[in-house]
Amino acid sequence: MGILRKLCATLALFAAATAPMAHAEEDHGSGPGQVLRATVAAQRALPPAPRLPRTDFLEGRSLPAVQLSPGGDLVAYLREQGETRSLWLLPTDGGRARMLLARTQADQLFWSRDGRWLFLRGARSLDGISVDGRAGMRVMLGGSERRIPIKVDPSQAAAVLLRECVRAGTGERWRILRMDAHGKRSVLREDPHWIHDVALDARGRVVALARFEGDHDALHRVAADGSLHEVLRLRPMERVALLAALPDGSLLMEGNPGSAARNGNFRRVLRLDADNRLQTLHEDPRHEADLDEVALDPRTQMPIAASYRSTVAATYGIDAAQSMVADIAKKLPGRDIAVQAGGGPAARWLVSERAATLREPRWYLYDPRNGGLRRILDDPGIAAAPKENALARKLAVSYLASDGLRVRGFLVLPPGVDAARAPLIAQVHGGPISHFRPGYDGVAQFLANRGYVVFQSNFRGSTGHGRDYTFASNGDYGNGRVQQDIVEGVRWLLAQGIGDANRVGIVGHSFGGYSTLLGLTFQPELFKVGVAGSPPADLGWSMRWLLRAGDQGDLPDRSLKHTLAALSLDSTDPATYARLHSQSPLANAAKMRRPLLVIAGGADRTVAIREVANYAATLKAAKRPMTLLVEPNGAHSPVDPVPREAYLFAMETMLQRHLGGPVPEPPGQRLSAYLRQNLRVAGPEFAKYVKNPR
């Protein structure tokens, strides 16, 4: 390729990668649907992406956590280097970063209100360390006390709020504790109910709390004598998070309480005034996405920015911050931005830039006085990641279901690939109370790098698009309306000339794995192959087991049970259980004839391994084409590098064999040994890895 041609291709790629993420909708020859066709054509015209090693899609983030100090003078960050994680401080005035802690197991960090201490949260402990390196408190998390941090105490110079369980006879009660940076404990409240969240006034008194009350959540104000006054009684799927107690007696919150007629459908920024009147301070101007994140001024605790990330990512400034957030967005066009503000008009802000083509966020310091935007944390040792031209564009799409509901999702388009001739993969998210977002997705990018077009449906029942959208499922999670949304989305794309109808696959994890089994069982004319991670084979049985014996079985917050009942997924109801079972992949195993790969964890506490093994045995006895790969002590999702690589390799092998595409790079010695040891059932695609072939 000549220099001019290379330059033109590079400029075209830059324009496609940095253009604002469009929202393509189904149309009848004009309007938003033209965006879809134009984007497909632009991606096809780009140079094909270089094929990247599997391991490039396994790497965790080099910077797991980055936080600006309240005064805006320091950026604290956790840095991952191999198997070592360290804590660093970077002055925002341009000085050099210094290591504060050489080794830590923490994956989250939080600043104290005075900016002199950092609280580091790991899986088992919460630790305090001062900015001059002095060790502070350490508190163990979990255990019989079920201790967990709630938030940094906004009323104290350096303290955190924790919740813990205390035994009371044969029952249990719940305490809200304050622990300062030196380990001093103070009990702020003890309650018979699980407390989700609290708000404190400037004197450090609990003035509001949200708790679970047996069959519903409720928000209460707390009087000076400790008595409670209910101000909001919440229905299933209604949530509030307390952000701040303001000096005038009002509460700043985020959530979705109230009826749809009163803007209660979407999650938004709220203010409950002293007279308990609920006001919306900010919501998605497009009326299609829930609030994803809100940024507060560390001095006033008032909101300065709100981000929405269920369709096209957008961040908006609030009140006086509107012009500054708009200025940042203008400097980073088409990107998903988030801000952390320092306290005071001269304090710098921390800005993150994200995109589907950025595995690692990019970080900047913004000076609100002059609009200067300076890149930080871009050392090659930190920011190493696949180049953007090797990754795929993600386009927000929506289409009309056969019953008239607009269904939303994303389309991942590989550069340099003719989408009309490419294999099409439906990737289904877990949950189902979850949703795809517009950012980086390792599995989708891995598949796109192999030449597959990936469709991510946020089918009805997904979150992120308002409470009504979630409830639109009406509990039809078998071979019904929810699955039909996914199928109709695939058929819509095929009708748009996207994907080869003879090479369509379906993949997913957890609920996505369940949907994969449904697709192969009930839509074999559409889906030619499937890859299911940790799939429930009988959703009714699986939900019952999860609440009785799984990870949800020992939680004092039983709101999941009531949420499932509201979603018509209460498997303790005989009629619901019978309906889900009759439509389950297990009960219809005789219909499953397409090749299937199942991957599971032997110690999964979300989907019982015995359920997965029983389904695999049923298929094997019926001589159905399937492979089962089990990580012996694995949890719901693989964590360690070799099992994670095995997941991608097995997926790639299965799809390549049945849909075409590049032959997978051969597994190394460790991966080959892992496959030989852990393939419980091996289909013809994996015959060479059978431990003791007969």
XYZ file of C-alpha atoms in Angstrom, residues 64-656:
593
model
C -7.994 -0.368 38.098
C -8.843 2.819 40.023
C -8.065 6.524 39.525
C -9.407 9.195 41.898
C -8.941 12.956 42.251
C -8.437 14.383 45.743
C -11.190 16.691 47.057
C -8.873 19.695 46.751
C -7.934 18.785 43.192
C -4.208 18.767 43.990
C -3.482 15.019 43.758
C -4.512 12.072 41.611
C -4.314 8.706 43.367
C -4.228 5.573 41.244
C -3.745 1.834 41.526
C -1.275 0.512 38.966
C -1.215 -3.103 37.779
C 2.154 -4.498 36.663
C 2.106 -8.236 36.081
C 0.945 -9.795 39.321
C 1.819 -6.714 41.385
C -0.525 -3.844 42.194
C 0.816 -0.603 43.671
C -0.561 2.750 44.850
C 0.711 6.020 43.367
C 0.161 9.755 43.836
C 0.474 12.284 41.009
C 0.503 16.049 41.769
C -1.824 17.891 39.425
C 0.535 20.871 39.188
C 2.855 18.915 36.895
C 5.139 17.200 39.402
C 6.295 13.593 39.120
C 4.270 10.671 40.437
C 5.519 8.890 43.549
C 4.801 5.405 44.782
C 2.912 5.431 48.069
C 2.529 1.685 48.506
C 4.539 -0.970 46.675
C 2.039 -3.798 47.089
C -1.680 -3.874 47.749
C -4.586 -6.241 47.125
C -7.024 -3.346 46.853
C -9.165 -2.876 43.745
C -10.906 0.347 44.812
C -9.714 3.551 46.449
C -11.465 6.514 48.065
C -10.270 9.868 49.379
C -11.102 11.147 52.841
C -12.970 14.440 52.931
C -9.858 16.361 54.033
C -7.710 14.846 51.261
C -5.074 13.598 53.700
C -6.014 9.922 53.734
C -6.820 7.202 51.237
C -9.048 4.218 51.969
C -8.151 1.082 49.999
C -10.784 -1.584 49.572
C -9.924 -5.168 48.669
C -11.875 -8.394 48.766
C -11.116 -9.041 52.440
C -10.102 -5.762 54.068
C -10.393 -1.989 54.074
C -7.159 -0.131 54.848
C -6.260 3.477 55.488
C -3.000 5.135 54.446
C -2.049 8.790 54.733
C -0.633 10.779 51.820
C 2.736 10.798 53.626
C 2.752 6.985 53.804
C 1.660 6.373 57.407
C -0.441 3.255 57.901
C -3.846 3.760 59.463
C -6.822 1.590 60.233
C -7.408 -1.903 58.910
C -10.796 -3.545 59.168
C -11.627 -7.014 57.925
C -14.623 -7.315 55.636
C -17.193 -10.075 55.287
C -16.960 -12.837 57.881
C -19.732 -13.654 60.318
C -20.331 -9.915 60.764
C -20.941 -9.527 57.010
C -19.106 -6.221 57.330
C -19.055 -4.009 54.246
C -18.148 -0.356 53.566
C -21.019 1.934 52.565
C -19.288 5.229 51.761
C -16.775 7.805 52.943
C -18.181 9.803 55.869
C -18.873 13.297 54.464
C -19.160 14.850 57.926
C -15.693 13.898 59.225
C -12.185 14.819 58.149
C -11.151 11.200 57.609
C -13.624 8.390 58.300
C -15.725 5.770 56.557
C -19.183 4.347 57.170
C -19.636 0.574 57.449
C -22.529 -1.828 57.929
C -22.192 -4.963 60.036
C -24.391 -7.693 61.466
C -24.790 -8.363 65.201
C -26.523 -11.394 66.655
C -29.575 -10.824 68.827
C -30.733 -14.130 70.284
C -31.730 -16.275 67.319
C -32.091 -13.223 65.074
C -29.827 -10.508 63.813
C -29.598 -6.740 63.820
C -27.683 -4.294 61.656
C -25.304 -1.583 62.738
C -24.074 1.479 60.912
C -20.556 2.291 62.133
C -18.169 5.157 61.710
C -14.500 4.213 61.664
C -11.889 6.945 61.458
C -8.517 6.674 59.743
C -6.885 5.530 62.989
C -9.419 2.759 63.674
C -11.684 4.437 66.240
C -15.220 3.001 66.027
C -18.523 4.716 66.749
C -21.965 3.128 66.435
C -24.307 5.538 64.649
C -27.400 3.348 64.489
C -28.585 -0.184 65.197
C -31.641 -1.461 63.386
C -33.582 -4.724 62.983
C -33.670 -4.204 59.205
C -30.974 -4.331 56.542
C -29.951 -0.720 55.830
C -29.032 -0.019 52.226
C -27.795 3.540 52.629
C -27.629 6.522 54.984
C -27.220 10.304 54.795
C -25.470 12.355 57.483
C -25.728 16.028 58.341
C -22.737 18.296 58.941
C -22.606 17.267 62.621
C -22.310 13.598 61.712
C -25.837 12.535 62.687
C -27.804 10.059 60.555
C -30.701 12.110 59.169
C -32.006 9.681 56.545
C -31.770 5.988 55.712
C -33.035 3.547 53.110
C -33.763 0.012 54.297
C -35.470 -3.247 53.358
C -38.581 -3.884 55.439
C -39.573 -7.468 54.729
C -41.515 -6.989 51.511
C -40.431 -3.558 50.247
C -37.717 -0.901 50.454
C -38.436 2.437 52.097
C -36.744 5.798 52.603
C -37.036 7.369 56.052
C -36.010 10.610 57.643
C -34.450 10.119 61.070
C -35.500 12.511 63.820
C -33.140 13.769 66.527
C -34.525 11.158 68.943
C -33.837 8.374 66.427
C -37.444 7.839 65.402
C -38.227 7.200 61.737
C -40.625 9.013 59.427
C -41.299 7.255 56.124
C -41.108 9.576 53.129
C -40.926 7.097 50.240
C -42.260 3.554 50.034
C -40.554 1.886 47.103
C -41.957 -0.734 44.761
C -39.918 -3.543 43.167
C -37.259 -2.177 40.802
C -37.540 1.269 42.429
C -34.225 2.325 43.975
C -32.757 5.380 45.650
C -29.127 6.115 46.564
C -28.509 8.904 49.058
C -25.858 11.301 47.778
C -25.905 14.089 50.389
C -27.898 15.812 53.117
C -27.936 19.531 52.286
C -27.935 22.382 54.850
C -31.535 23.374 54.068
C -32.803 19.948 55.134
C -33.233 18.541 51.632
C -31.776 15.239 50.464
C -29.831 14.827 47.246
C -30.444 11.401 45.678
C -30.317 9.371 42.517
C -33.011 6.860 41.681
C -36.284 6.115 39.953
C -39.109 6.401 42.499
C -42.578 7.504 41.459
C -45.005 6.694 38.673
C -44.090 7.017 35.019
C -46.593 9.861 34.757
C -44.453 11.751 37.250
C -41.118 10.974 35.582
C -40.641 7.909 37.765
C -39.730 5.614 34.912
C -36.065 6.561 34.492
C -33.231 6.725 36.994
C -32.318 10.395 37.450
C -30.825 13.005 39.796
C -33.320 13.958 42.500
C -33.814 16.362 45.353
C -36.247 15.699 48.200
C -36.848 19.075 49.817
C -37.453 19.703 53.508
C -41.215 19.361 52.916
C -40.640 15.981 51.221
C -41.506 17.196 47.746
C -39.573 15.266 45.113
C -37.880 17.274 42.363
C -35.993 16.047 39.301
C -32.704 17.926 38.951
C -31.541 16.099 35.820
C -32.680 13.260 33.571
C -31.755 11.996 30.124
C -32.862 14.694 27.669
C -33.476 11.970 25.066
C -35.809 10.043 27.422
C -34.233 6.694 26.524
C -31.580 5.970 29.175
C -31.248 5.673 32.927
C -28.759 7.770 34.833
C -25.461 5.909 34.975
C -23.268 8.224 37.062
C -23.471 11.595 38.788
C -20.507 13.782 39.803
C -20.674 16.037 42.869
C -18.856 19.198 43.882
C -16.741 18.068 46.866
C -17.343 21.356 48.686
C -21.082 21.858 48.243
C -22.110 18.248 47.505
C -24.275 19.600 44.678
C -24.386 17.720 41.355
C -22.217 19.114 38.557
C -22.521 16.412 35.868
C -24.729 13.465 34.923
C -23.814 10.607 32.564
C -26.133 8.294 30.620
C -24.672 5.166 28.996
C -27.458 2.846 27.875
C -27.508 3.998 24.228
C -25.243 6.752 22.901
C -23.022 7.736 25.836
C -23.587 11.356 26.886
C -22.499 13.485 29.834
C -24.191 16.791 30.658
C -23.160 19.586 32.975
C -25.636 20.762 35.597
C -26.233 24.427 36.469
C -22.956 26.400 36.586
C -20.960 23.420 35.291
C -22.841 23.203 31.980
C -20.380 25.280 29.985
C -17.323 23.473 31.367
C -18.676 19.985 30.702
C -19.737 21.096 27.206
C -16.209 22.421 26.636
C -14.683 19.076 27.637
C -17.119 17.186 25.394
C -16.204 19.468 22.496
C -12.513 18.702 23.009
C -13.201 14.936 23.083
C -15.917 14.567 20.417
C -17.813 11.323 20.219
C -16.259 9.947 23.385
C -17.776 8.791 26.648
C -16.479 11.247 29.240
C -16.742 11.367 33.012
C -15.530 14.063 35.373
C -14.344 14.350 38.948
C -14.219 17.936 40.170
C -11.798 19.431 42.650
C -13.181 21.802 45.279
C -12.971 25.490 44.400
C -12.958 27.572 41.209
C -9.196 27.163 40.737
C -9.091 23.416 41.394
C -8.436 21.106 38.466
C -10.833 18.404 37.331
C -10.023 14.797 36.441
C -11.526 13.672 33.128
C -11.743 10.147 31.759
C -12.221 9.380 28.067
C -13.749 6.035 27.123
C -14.860 4.382 23.889
C -15.643 0.936 22.504
C -12.215 1.051 20.825
C -10.328 1.923 24.034
C -9.617 -0.985 26.358
C -8.038 1.451 28.797
C -9.617 4.833 29.578
C -7.490 7.867 28.825
C -7.018 10.375 31.625
C -6.759 14.158 31.537
C -6.578 17.129 33.860
C -8.910 19.983 32.996
C -8.343 23.556 34.193
C -11.760 25.254 34.515
C -10.098 28.686 34.564
C -8.776 28.533 30.998
C -10.187 25.335 29.477
C -6.803 23.635 29.295
C -6.924 19.849 28.904
C -3.695 17.953 29.633
C -3.197 14.199 29.131
C -1.821 12.314 32.147
C -1.044 8.693 33.000
C -0.021 7.976 29.413
C 3.314 6.340 30.114
C 3.731 3.351 27.730
C 4.148 1.074 30.717
C 0.691 2.086 31.893
C -1.313 2.647 28.769
C -0.253 -0.370 26.670
C -3.368 -1.702 24.917
C -4.534 -2.715 21.434
C -4.422 0.205 19.040
C -7.772 1.651 18.062
C -7.412 0.657 14.419
C -7.349 -2.986 15.518
C -10.674 -2.699 17.327
C -14.242 -2.502 16.080
C -16.705 0.376 15.981
C -19.806 -0.027 18.150
C -23.045 1.496 16.900
C -26.162 2.048 18.999
C -29.157 0.574 17.157
C -32.865 0.130 17.773
C -35.597 -1.736 15.967
C -39.334 -2.319 16.267
C -40.386 -5.666 17.660
C -43.363 -7.400 16.093
C -45.624 -6.102 18.872
C -44.517 -2.490 18.287
C -42.077 -2.038 21.185
C -38.805 -0.327 20.266
C -35.938 -2.608 21.311
C -32.430 -1.243 21.777
C -28.946 -2.633 21.490
C -25.535 -2.329 19.823
C -23.839 -3.539 16.664
C -20.079 -4.189 16.685
C -18.603 -3.810 13.200
C -15.076 -5.042 12.338
C -13.037 -2.681 10.152
C -12.341 -3.835 6.606
C -15.012 -6.550 6.648
C -17.965 -6.818 4.272
C -20.766 -7.109 6.814
C -23.121 -8.691 4.272
C -20.772 -11.678 3.850
C -19.572 -11.951 7.439
C -20.803 -14.429 10.037
C -23.155 -12.790 12.546
C -23.010 -13.523 16.281
C -25.823 -12.670 18.687
C -24.183 -11.962 22.054
C -26.706 -12.056 24.910
C -26.013 -10.334 28.236
C -26.424 -11.925 31.658
C -28.838 -10.969 34.378
C -31.355 -10.698 32.811
C -31.502 -7.592 35.004
C -28.515 -5.997 33.274
C -27.669 -4.363 29.943
C -24.945 -3.762 27.383
C -23.249 -0.360 27.366
C -21.448 1.511 24.573
C -17.959 0.984 26.010
C -15.246 -1.607 25.493
C -16.329 -5.267 25.603
C -13.485 -7.795 25.485
C -15.491 -10.757 24.147
C -17.217 -8.682 21.455
C -13.918 -7.125 20.371
C -12.238 -10.537 20.302
C -14.948 -11.899 18.018
C -14.868 -8.810 15.814
C -11.096 -9.121 15.508
C -11.725 -12.578 14.052
C -14.091 -11.106 11.444
C -17.455 -11.677 13.123
C -20.158 -9.002 13.247
C -21.538 -8.937 16.806
C -25.100 -7.988 17.749
C -25.827 -7.099 21.384
C -29.546 -6.873 22.108
C -30.802 -5.010 25.172
C -34.039 -6.992 24.916
C -37.068 -6.017 26.988
C -36.421 -7.036 30.571
C -32.997 -5.383 30.405
C -32.182 -2.500 32.705
C -30.819 0.877 31.627
C -33.893 1.992 29.669
C -36.341 2.739 32.428
C -38.396 0.632 34.792
C -41.249 0.182 32.304
C -38.851 -1.354 29.780
C -37.681 -3.878 32.371
C -41.236 -4.841 33.284
C -42.232 -5.099 29.607
C -40.896 -8.670 29.727
C -44.030 -9.734 31.677
C -42.055 -12.726 32.890
C -41.914 -14.240 29.403
C -38.329 -15.494 29.735
C -38.758 -18.912 28.171
C -39.268 -19.422 24.449
C -41.363 -16.268 24.454
C -41.293 -12.519 24.106
C -37.799 -11.897 25.519
C -36.173 -14.493 23.259
C -38.277 -13.211 20.374
C -36.730 -9.733 20.803
C -33.289 -11.248 20.233
C -34.417 -13.351 17.277
C -36.247 -10.448 15.651
C -33.195 -8.235 16.098
C -31.038 -10.784 14.272
C -33.582 -11.103 11.471
C -33.828 -7.302 11.206
C -30.063 -7.054 10.735
C -30.096 -9.783 8.102
C -32.840 -7.874 6.281
C -30.597 -4.779 6.366
C -27.885 -6.749 4.561
C -25.814 -7.296 7.712
C -24.598 -10.841 8.265
C -24.636 -14.055 6.259
C -27.935 -15.808 7.035
C -26.240 -19.196 6.670
C -23.592 -18.341 9.274
C -25.364 -17.088 12.401
C -24.314 -18.084 15.921
C -25.351 -17.197 19.454
C -23.180 -16.815 22.561
C -23.702 -15.619 26.112
C -22.918 -16.114 29.777
C -25.287 -16.843 32.671
C -28.716 -15.680 31.448
C -26.987 -15.166 28.099
C -26.016 -18.839 28.228
C -29.642 -19.747 28.928
C -30.709 -17.697 25.906
C -28.085 -19.534 23.850
C -29.617 -22.879 24.805
C -33.079 -21.534 23.945
C -31.860 -20.299 20.567
C -30.364 -23.636 19.550
C -33.395 -25.521 20.865
C -36.226 -23.439 19.416
C -34.651 -21.486 16.528
C -32.265 -24.008 14.915
C -33.114 -22.684 11.449
C -31.519 -19.363 12.476
C -28.717 -20.239 14.905
C -26.226 -22.759 13.572
C -23.972 -23.021 16.654
C -23.900 -21.801 20.250
C -21.477 -21.128 23.103
C -23.062 -21.008 26.569
C -21.168 -19.955 29.685
C -22.585 -21.051 33.072
C -26.084 -21.533 31.604
C -29.205 -22.346 33.607
C -30.893 -25.204 31.751
C -34.157 -24.751 33.667
C -34.669 -21.130 34.741
C -37.416 -21.973 37.238
C -35.255 -24.522 39.048
C -32.228 -22.242 38.837
C -34.028 -19.254 40.396
C -35.361 -21.454 43.191
C -31.888 -22.848 43.890
C -30.276 -19.394 43.797
C -32.605 -18.045 46.487
C -32.436 -21.145 48.678
C -28.836 -22.305 48.374
C -26.833 -20.053 46.062
C -25.223 -16.671 46.588
C -28.617 -15.063 47.218
C -29.597 -17.713 49.716
C -27.890 -16.156 52.732
C -28.521 -12.472 52.019
C -30.603 -10.549 54.564
C -31.723 -8.212 51.800
C -34.457 -10.313 50.230
C -35.443 -7.714 47.685
C -34.344 -10.011 44.836
C -37.132 -12.422 45.760
C -39.713 -9.645 45.536
C -38.188 -8.294 42.340
C -38.450 -11.735 40.753
C -42.063 -11.973 41.887
C -42.805 -8.570 40.342
C -41.171 -9.745 37.107
C -43.324 -12.912 37.140
C -40.213 -14.994 37.814
C -41.132 -16.199 41.305
C -40.322 -19.883 40.978
C -41.819 -20.597 44.407
C -45.172 -20.089 42.657
C -46.138 -23.506 41.214
C -47.688 -22.041 38.054
C -44.611 -19.903 37.314
C -42.306 -22.832 37.982
C -44.320 -25.099 35.681
C -44.372 -22.478 32.916
C -40.610 -21.879 33.046
C -39.884 -25.602 33.216
C -42.116 -26.480 30.269
C -40.268 -23.952 28.085
C -36.800 -24.782 29.432
C -33.937 -26.156 27.345
C -33.815 -29.126 29.734
C -37.440 -30.137 29.183
C -36.963 -29.718 25.427
C -33.524 -31.295 25.140
C -34.761 -33.708 22.452
C -35.182 -30.722 20.093
C -31.567 -29.574 20.484
C -29.611 -30.679 17.403
C -27.187 -27.827 16.768
C -23.543 -28.049 17.984
C -23.127 -26.585 21.462
C -20.189 -25.667 23.692
C -20.906 -25.283 27.431
C -18.350 -23.756 29.812
C -18.936 -23.828 33.562
C -17.329 -23.431 36.982
C -17.261 -26.324 39.415
C -17.778 -24.039 42.438
C -20.355 -21.717 40.855
C -22.660 -20.183 43.489
C -24.953 -18.526 40.967
C -25.753 -21.416 38.619
C -25.382 -24.854 40.218
C -22.840 -27.060 38.474
C -25.156 -30.027 39.015
C -27.779 -28.301 36.849
C -25.243 -27.791 34.060
C -23.895 -31.341 34.418
C -27.400 -32.822 34.363
C -28.209 -30.979 31.147
C -24.933 -32.091 29.568
C -25.616 -35.701 30.581
C -29.115 -35.475 29.093
C -27.717 -34.263 25.773
C -24.931 -36.827 25.784
C -27.374 -39.673 26.442
C -29.451 -38.461 23.508
C -26.255 -38.307 21.397
C -26.600 -34.603 20.766
C -23.532 -32.646 19.531
C -22.047 -30.915 22.550
C -18.842 -30.161 24.468
C -18.562 -29.445 28.207
C -15.530 -27.644 29.673
C -15.462 -27.282 33.484
C -13.031 -25.260 35.584
C -12.810 -27.515 38.686
C -12.858 -24.826 41.376
C -14.118 -22.044 39.169
C -16.789 -19.585 40.187
C -19.563 -18.163 38.011
C -17.057 -16.554 35.630
C -13.393 -17.476 35.063
C -10.878 -15.215 36.816
C -7.436 -16.739 36.394
C -5.568 -16.229 33.096
C -5.526 -19.826 31.815
C -9.270 -20.502 32.326
C -10.049 -17.127 30.751
C -7.898 -17.923 27.734
C -9.492 -21.370 27.530
C -12.902 -19.677 27.366
C -11.883 -17.592 24.352
C -9.993 -20.401 22.629
C -12.878 -22.846 22.995
C -15.359 -20.238 21.761
C -13.189 -19.367 18.774
C -12.642 -23.028 17.933
C -16.373 -23.776 18.016
C -17.400 -20.782 15.926
C -14.621 -21.239 13.386
